[in-house]
Amino acid sequence: MATILHITAHPHDHQTSYSMAVGKAFIDAYREANPNDEVIPIDLYKISIPHIDADVFSGWGKLRSGQEFTSLSKEEQAKVARLGELTDQFVAADKYVFVTPMWNFSFPPIMKAYIDSICMAGKTFKYTESGPVGLLPGKKALHIQSRGGVYSEGPAAAMEMGHRYIGIIMSFIGITDFQGLFIEGTNQFADRAQQIKEEAIAKAKDLAKSF
Ligand SMILES: Cc1cc2nc3c(=O)[nH]c(=O)nc-3n(C[C@H](O)[C@H](O)[C@H](O)COP(=O)(O)O)c2cc1C
């Protein structure tokens, strides 16, 4: 039995958002193909994700200098503990589906906050003499994203920084099996947007059978 995290970074649901609709089609088909797997939905707009702020730095600093967790302030304890929970939940899973819309060539800022919560030295990567090493080999991830224009090929490809960035983070923590599924041109080809969405849903259902 595998555990798959369905991580969504969108303020809207599948009825309004192309990304969320394709993400839902994928996860529904995945559930059908893998009835014994555990699917954990993580709505980044609804859960608490501490930003790495002064409390987090001071809390981490105290722990590093050997102080007990209970000696941290209430704020430090809450934020450090919550970040640890998010990292542990990520480490315990086997597969990941990220769902984001393209916003300003990448993704919504809440996704960056989540990435900051899962890149933790000693848990998802470690430093060695020859550089950092990812600690999550053998896991796999998919990024589903809707975009107003086309970035998987053509002149705008170099401007795409969201999927590329998530891919770099995955590889940094040891997850090299990473792919993308894009709903592209929803604004550029507005008259065909519904068809573009339907094609992506068909691809998502197909991909879910072997993911
Ligand atoms: C804040 C914001 C920023 C956006 N930035 C881009 C962009 O950089 N490039 C692009 O092609 N489309 C951009 N779009 C358009 C969306 O990517 C596009 O409408 C996409 O289909 C939205 O997916 P959704 O239906 O899942 O929200 C932006 C939309 C918003 C709301």
CSV table of C-alpha atoms and ligand atoms in Angstrom, one decimal:
chain,number,residue,atom,x,y,z
A,1,MET,CA,0.0,0.0,0.0
A,2,ALA,CA,1.4,3.4,-1.0
A,3,THR,CA,0.6,6.8,0.4
A,4,ILE,CA,0.1,9.7,-2.1
A,5,LEU,CA,-0.1,13.3,-1.2
A,6,HIS,CA,-2.5,15.4,-3.3
A,7,ILE,CA,-1.1,18.9,-2.7
A,8,THR,CA,-3.2,21.7,-4.1
A,9,ALA,CA,-2.1,25.3,-4.2
A,10,HIS,CA,-5.2,27.0,-5.6
A,11,PRO,CA,-7.8,29.2,-3.9
A,12,HIS,CA,-10.6,27.8,-6.1
A,13,ASP,CA,-12.0,24.3,-6.5
A,14,HIS,CA,-12.3,22.0,-9.5
A,15,GLN,CA,-15.5,23.7,-10.7
A,16,THR,CA,-13.7,27.0,-11.3
A,17,SER,CA,-10.0,26.1,-11.9
A,18,TYR,CA,-8.6,24.2,-14.8
A,19,SER,CA,-5.6,23.0,-12.7
A,20,MET,CA,-7.9,21.7,-10.0
A,21,ALA,CA,-10.3,20.0,-12.4
A,22,VAL,CA,-7.4,18.1,-14.0
A,23,GLY,CA,-5.9,17.3,-10.6
A,24,LYS,CA,-9.3,15.9,-9.4
A,25,ALA,CA,-9.6,13.8,-12.6
A,26,PHE,CA,-6.1,12.4,-11.9
A,27,ILE,CA,-6.7,11.6,-8.3
A,28,ASP,CA,-10.2,10.1,-8.8
A,29,ALA,CA,-8.7,7.8,-11.5
A,30,TYR,CA,-5.7,7.0,-9.2
A,31,ARG,CA,-8.1,6.0,-6.4
A,32,GLU,CA,-10.0,3.8,-8.8
A,33,ALA,CA,-6.8,2.1,-10.0
A,34,ASN,CA,-5.3,1.8,-6.5
A,35,PRO,CA,-8.1,1.3,-4.1
A,36,ASN,CA,-5.8,0.2,-1.3
A,37,ASP,CA,-3.6,3.2,-1.4
A,38,GLU,CA,-4.0,6.1,1.0
A,39,VAL,CA,-4.7,9.5,-0.7
A,40,ILE,CA,-4.1,12.4,1.6
A,41,PRO,CA,-5.4,15.8,0.3
A,42,ILE,CA,-3.4,18.8,1.4
A,43,ASP,CA,-5.0,22.1,0.5
A,44,LEU,CA,-2.3,24.6,1.0
A,45,TYR,CA,-4.8,27.5,1.3
A,46,LYS,CA,-6.5,25.8,4.2
A,47,ILE,CA,-3.7,24.4,6.3
A,48,SER,CA,-1.3,26.2,8.5
A,49,ILE,CA,2.2,26.7,7.0
A,50,PRO,CA,4.5,28.8,9.1
A,51,HIS,CA,6.8,31.2,7.1
A,52,ILE,CA,10.4,30.9,8.0
A,53,ASP,CA,10.5,34.0,10.2
A,54,ALA,CA,12.4,35.4,13.2
A,55,ASP,CA,10.7,33.0,15.6
A,56,VAL,CA,11.6,30.0,13.4
A,57,PHE,CA,15.2,31.1,13.2
A,58,SER,CA,15.5,31.8,16.9
A,59,GLY,CA,13.8,28.4,17.7
A,60,TRP,CA,16.1,26.5,15.4
A,61,GLY,CA,19.1,28.4,16.8
A,62,LYS,CA,18.2,27.5,20.4
A,63,LEU,CA,17.8,23.8,19.5
A,64,ARG,CA,21.1,23.8,17.6
A,65,SER,CA,22.9,25.2,20.6
A,66,GLY,CA,21.5,22.3,22.7
A,67,GLN,CA,18.6,23.9,24.5
A,68,GLU,CA,15.5,21.8,25.2
A,69,PHE,CA,12.4,22.2,23.0
A,70,THR,CA,10.4,23.3,26.1
A,71,SER,CA,12.7,26.2,26.6
A,72,LEU,CA,11.6,27.8,23.3
A,73,SER,CA,9.0,30.5,23.4
A,74,LYS,CA,5.4,29.5,22.7
A,75,GLU,CA,5.6,31.1,19.2
A,76,GLU,CA,8.9,29.4,18.5
A,77,GLN,CA,7.6,26.0,19.7
A,78,ALA,CA,4.4,26.2,17.6
A,79,LYS,CA,6.1,27.2,14.4
A,80,VAL,CA,9.1,24.8,14.7
A,81,ALA,CA,6.8,21.9,15.6
A,82,ARG,CA,4.4,22.6,12.7
A,83,LEU,CA,7.2,22.8,10.2
A,84,GLY,CA,8.5,19.5,11.5
A,85,GLU,CA,5.0,17.9,11.1
A,86,LEU,CA,4.8,19.1,7.5
A,87,THR,CA,8.3,17.7,6.7
A,88,ASP,CA,7.5,14.4,8.5
A,89,GLN,CA,4.2,14.0,6.6
A,90,PHE,CA,6.1,14.6,3.3
A,91,VAL,CA,8.8,12.1,4.2
A,92,ALA,CA,6.3,9.4,5.1
A,93,ALA,CA,4.6,9.5,1.7
A,94,ASP,CA,5.6,7.6,-1.4
A,95,LYS,CA,4.1,9.7,-4.2
A,96,TYR,CA,3.2,13.3,-4.7
A,97,VAL,CA,0.8,15.2,-7.0
A,98,PHE,CA,1.3,19.0,-6.9
A,99,VAL,CA,-1.5,21.0,-8.5
A,100,THR,CA,-0.9,24.7,-9.2
A,101,PRO,CA,-2.0,27.4,-11.6
A,102,MET,CA,0.8,29.4,-13.4
A,103,TRP,CA,1.0,32.8,-11.7
A,104,ASN,CA,3.6,35.2,-13.0
A,105,PHE,CA,5.7,32.4,-14.7
A,106,SER,CA,5.7,30.2,-11.6
A,107,PHE,CA,3.0,29.3,-9.0
A,108,PRO,CA,1.1,30.9,-6.1
A,109,PRO,CA,3.4,32.0,-3.1
A,110,ILE,CA,1.8,29.5,-0.7
A,111,MET,CA,3.5,26.8,-2.8
A,112,LYS,CA,6.9,28.3,-2.0
A,113,ALA,CA,6.0,28.4,1.7
A,114,TYR,CA,5.2,24.7,1.5
A,115,ILE,CA,8.5,24.0,-0.4
A,116,ASP,CA,10.3,25.8,2.4
A,117,SER,CA,8.6,23.5,4.9
A,118,ILE,CA,9.8,20.3,3.2
A,119,CYS,CA,13.4,21.2,2.5
A,120,MET,CA,14.9,20.3,5.8
A,121,ALA,CA,18.5,19.3,6.4
A,122,GLY,CA,18.7,15.9,8.0
A,123,LYS,CA,15.1,14.9,6.9
A,124,THR,CA,14.9,15.4,3.1
A,125,PHE,CA,18.5,16.2,2.3
A,126,LYS,CA,21.9,16.1,4.0
A,127,TYR,CA,25.1,17.9,3.5
A,128,THR,CA,28.2,15.8,2.6
A,129,GLU,CA,31.8,16.7,1.7
A,130,SER,CA,30.9,16.4,-2.0
A,131,GLY,CA,27.7,18.5,-1.7
A,132,PRO,CA,24.1,18.0,-0.7
A,133,VAL,CA,22.5,14.6,-1.1
A,134,GLY,CA,18.7,14.0,-1.4
A,135,LEU,CA,17.2,11.6,1.2
A,136,LEU,CA,14.0,10.6,-0.6
A,137,PRO,CA,15.1,8.3,-3.5
A,138,GLY,CA,12.6,5.9,-5.1
A,139,LYS,CA,9.6,8.2,-4.7
A,140,LYS,CA,7.8,9.9,-7.6
A,141,ALA,CA,6.1,13.2,-8.2
A,142,LEU,CA,3.8,14.8,-10.7
A,143,HIS,CA,3.0,18.5,-11.2
A,144,ILE,CA,-0.3,19.5,-12.8
A,145,GLN,CA,-0.5,23.1,-14.0
A,146,SER,CA,-2.8,25.3,-16.1
A,147,ARG,CA,-1.3,28.2,-18.0
A,148,GLY,CA,-2.7,31.1,-19.9
A,149,GLY,CA,0.0,30.7,-22.6
A,150,VAL,CA,2.3,28.0,-23.9
A,151,TYR,CA,5.5,27.2,-22.1
A,152,SER,CA,6.3,23.5,-22.7
A,153,GLU,CA,7.7,24.6,-26.1
A,154,GLY,CA,8.2,27.6,-28.2
A,155,PRO,CA,9.4,31.2,-27.5
A,156,ALA,CA,8.1,31.4,-23.9
A,157,ALA,CA,9.6,28.2,-22.7
A,158,ALA,CA,12.6,30.0,-21.2
A,159,MET,CA,10.3,32.1,-19.1
A,160,GLU,CA,8.8,29.1,-17.3
A,161,MET,CA,10.1,29.0,-13.7
A,162,GLY,CA,7.5,27.1,-11.7
A,163,HIS,CA,7.6,23.5,-13.0
A,164,ARG,CA,11.4,23.9,-13.5
A,165,TYR,CA,11.8,25.1,-9.9
A,166,ILE,CA,9.7,22.2,-8.4
A,167,GLY,CA,11.7,19.8,-10.5
A,168,ILE,CA,15.0,21.2,-9.1
A,169,ILE,CA,13.6,20.9,-5.6
A,170,MET,CA,12.5,17.3,-6.2
A,171,SER,CA,15.9,16.4,-7.5
A,172,PHE,CA,17.5,18.2,-4.6
A,173,ILE,CA,15.7,16.0,-2.1
A,174,GLY,CA,16.3,12.8,-4.2
A,175,ILE,CA,13.1,12.5,-6.2
A,176,THR,CA,14.2,12.1,-9.8
A,177,ASP,CA,11.0,10.5,-11.1
A,178,PHE,CA,9.2,13.8,-11.8
A,179,GLN,CA,6.9,14.8,-14.6
A,180,GLY,CA,4.5,17.5,-15.6
A,181,LEU,CA,1.0,17.6,-17.1
A,182,PHE,CA,0.0,21.0,-18.4
A,183,ILE,CA,-3.2,22.6,-19.5
A,184,GLU,CA,-1.7,25.2,-21.8
A,185,GLY,CA,-3.0,28.2,-23.7
A,186,THR,CA,-6.3,28.7,-21.7
A,187,ASN,CA,-6.1,32.5,-22.3
A,188,GLN,CA,-4.1,32.5,-25.6
A,189,PHE,CA,-6.6,30.1,-27.2
A,190,ALA,CA,-9.6,31.1,-25.1
A,191,ASP,CA,-12.1,29.8,-27.7
A,192,ARG,CA,-10.6,26.3,-27.4
A,193,ALA,CA,-10.0,26.3,-23.6
A,194,GLN,CA,-12.7,23.8,-22.9
A,195,GLN,CA,-11.3,21.4,-25.4
A,196,ILE,CA,-7.7,21.9,-24.0
A,197,LYS,CA,-9.1,21.1,-20.6
A,198,GLU,CA,-10.9,17.9,-21.8
A,199,GLU,CA,-7.7,16.7,-23.5
A,200,ALA,CA,-5.7,17.2,-20.3
A,201,ILE,CA,-8.4,15.4,-18.3
A,202,ALA,CA,-8.1,12.4,-20.6
A,203,LYS,CA,-4.3,12.5,-20.3
A,204,ALA,CA,-4.6,12.7,-16.5
A,205,LYS,CA,-6.9,9.7,-16.3
A,206,ASP,CA,-4.6,7.7,-18.5
A,207,LEU,CA,-1.5,8.7,-16.5
A,208,ALA,CA,-3.2,7.8,-13.2
A,209,LYS,CA,-3.5,4.2,-14.2
A,210,SER,CA,0.3,3.7,-14.2
A,211,PHE,CA,1.5,6.3,-11.7
B,1,LIG,C1,-2.2,36.2,-10.7
B,1,LIG,C2,-2.1,35.5,-12.0
B,1,LIG,C3,-0.9,35.5,-12.7
B,1,LIG,C4,-0.9,34.8,-14.0
B,1,LIG,N1,0.3,34.8,-14.6
B,1,LIG,C5,0.4,34.1,-15.8
B,1,LIG,C6,1.6,34.0,-16.5
B,1,LIG,O1,2.7,34.4,-16.0
B,1,LIG,N2,1.6,33.3,-17.7
B,1,LIG,C7,0.5,32.8,-18.2
B,1,LIG,O2,0.6,32.2,-19.3
B,1,LIG,N3,-0.7,32.9,-17.6
B,1,LIG,C8,-0.8,33.5,-16.4
B,1,LIG,N4,-2.0,33.6,-15.7
B,1,LIG,C9,-3.1,33.0,-16.3
B,1,LIG,C10,-3.3,31.6,-15.7
B,1,LIG,O3,-2.2,30.8,-15.7
B,1,LIG,C11,-4.4,30.8,-16.6
B,1,LIG,O4,-5.6,31.5,-16.5
B,1,LIG,C12,-4.6,29.4,-16.0
B,1,LIG,O5,-5.4,28.7,-16.9
B,1,LIG,C13,-5.2,29.4,-14.6
B,1,LIG,O6,-5.4,28.1,-14.2
B,1,LIG,P1,-6.6,27.8,-13.2
B,1,LIG,O7,-7.9,27.7,-14.0
B,1,LIG,O8,-6.3,26.6,-12.6
B,1,LIG,O9,-6.7,29.0,-12.2
B,1,LIG,C14,-2.1,34.3,-14.5
B,1,LIG,C15,-3.3,34.3,-13.8
B,1,LIG,C16,-3.3,35.0,-12.6
B,1,LIG,C17,-4.6,35.0,-11.8
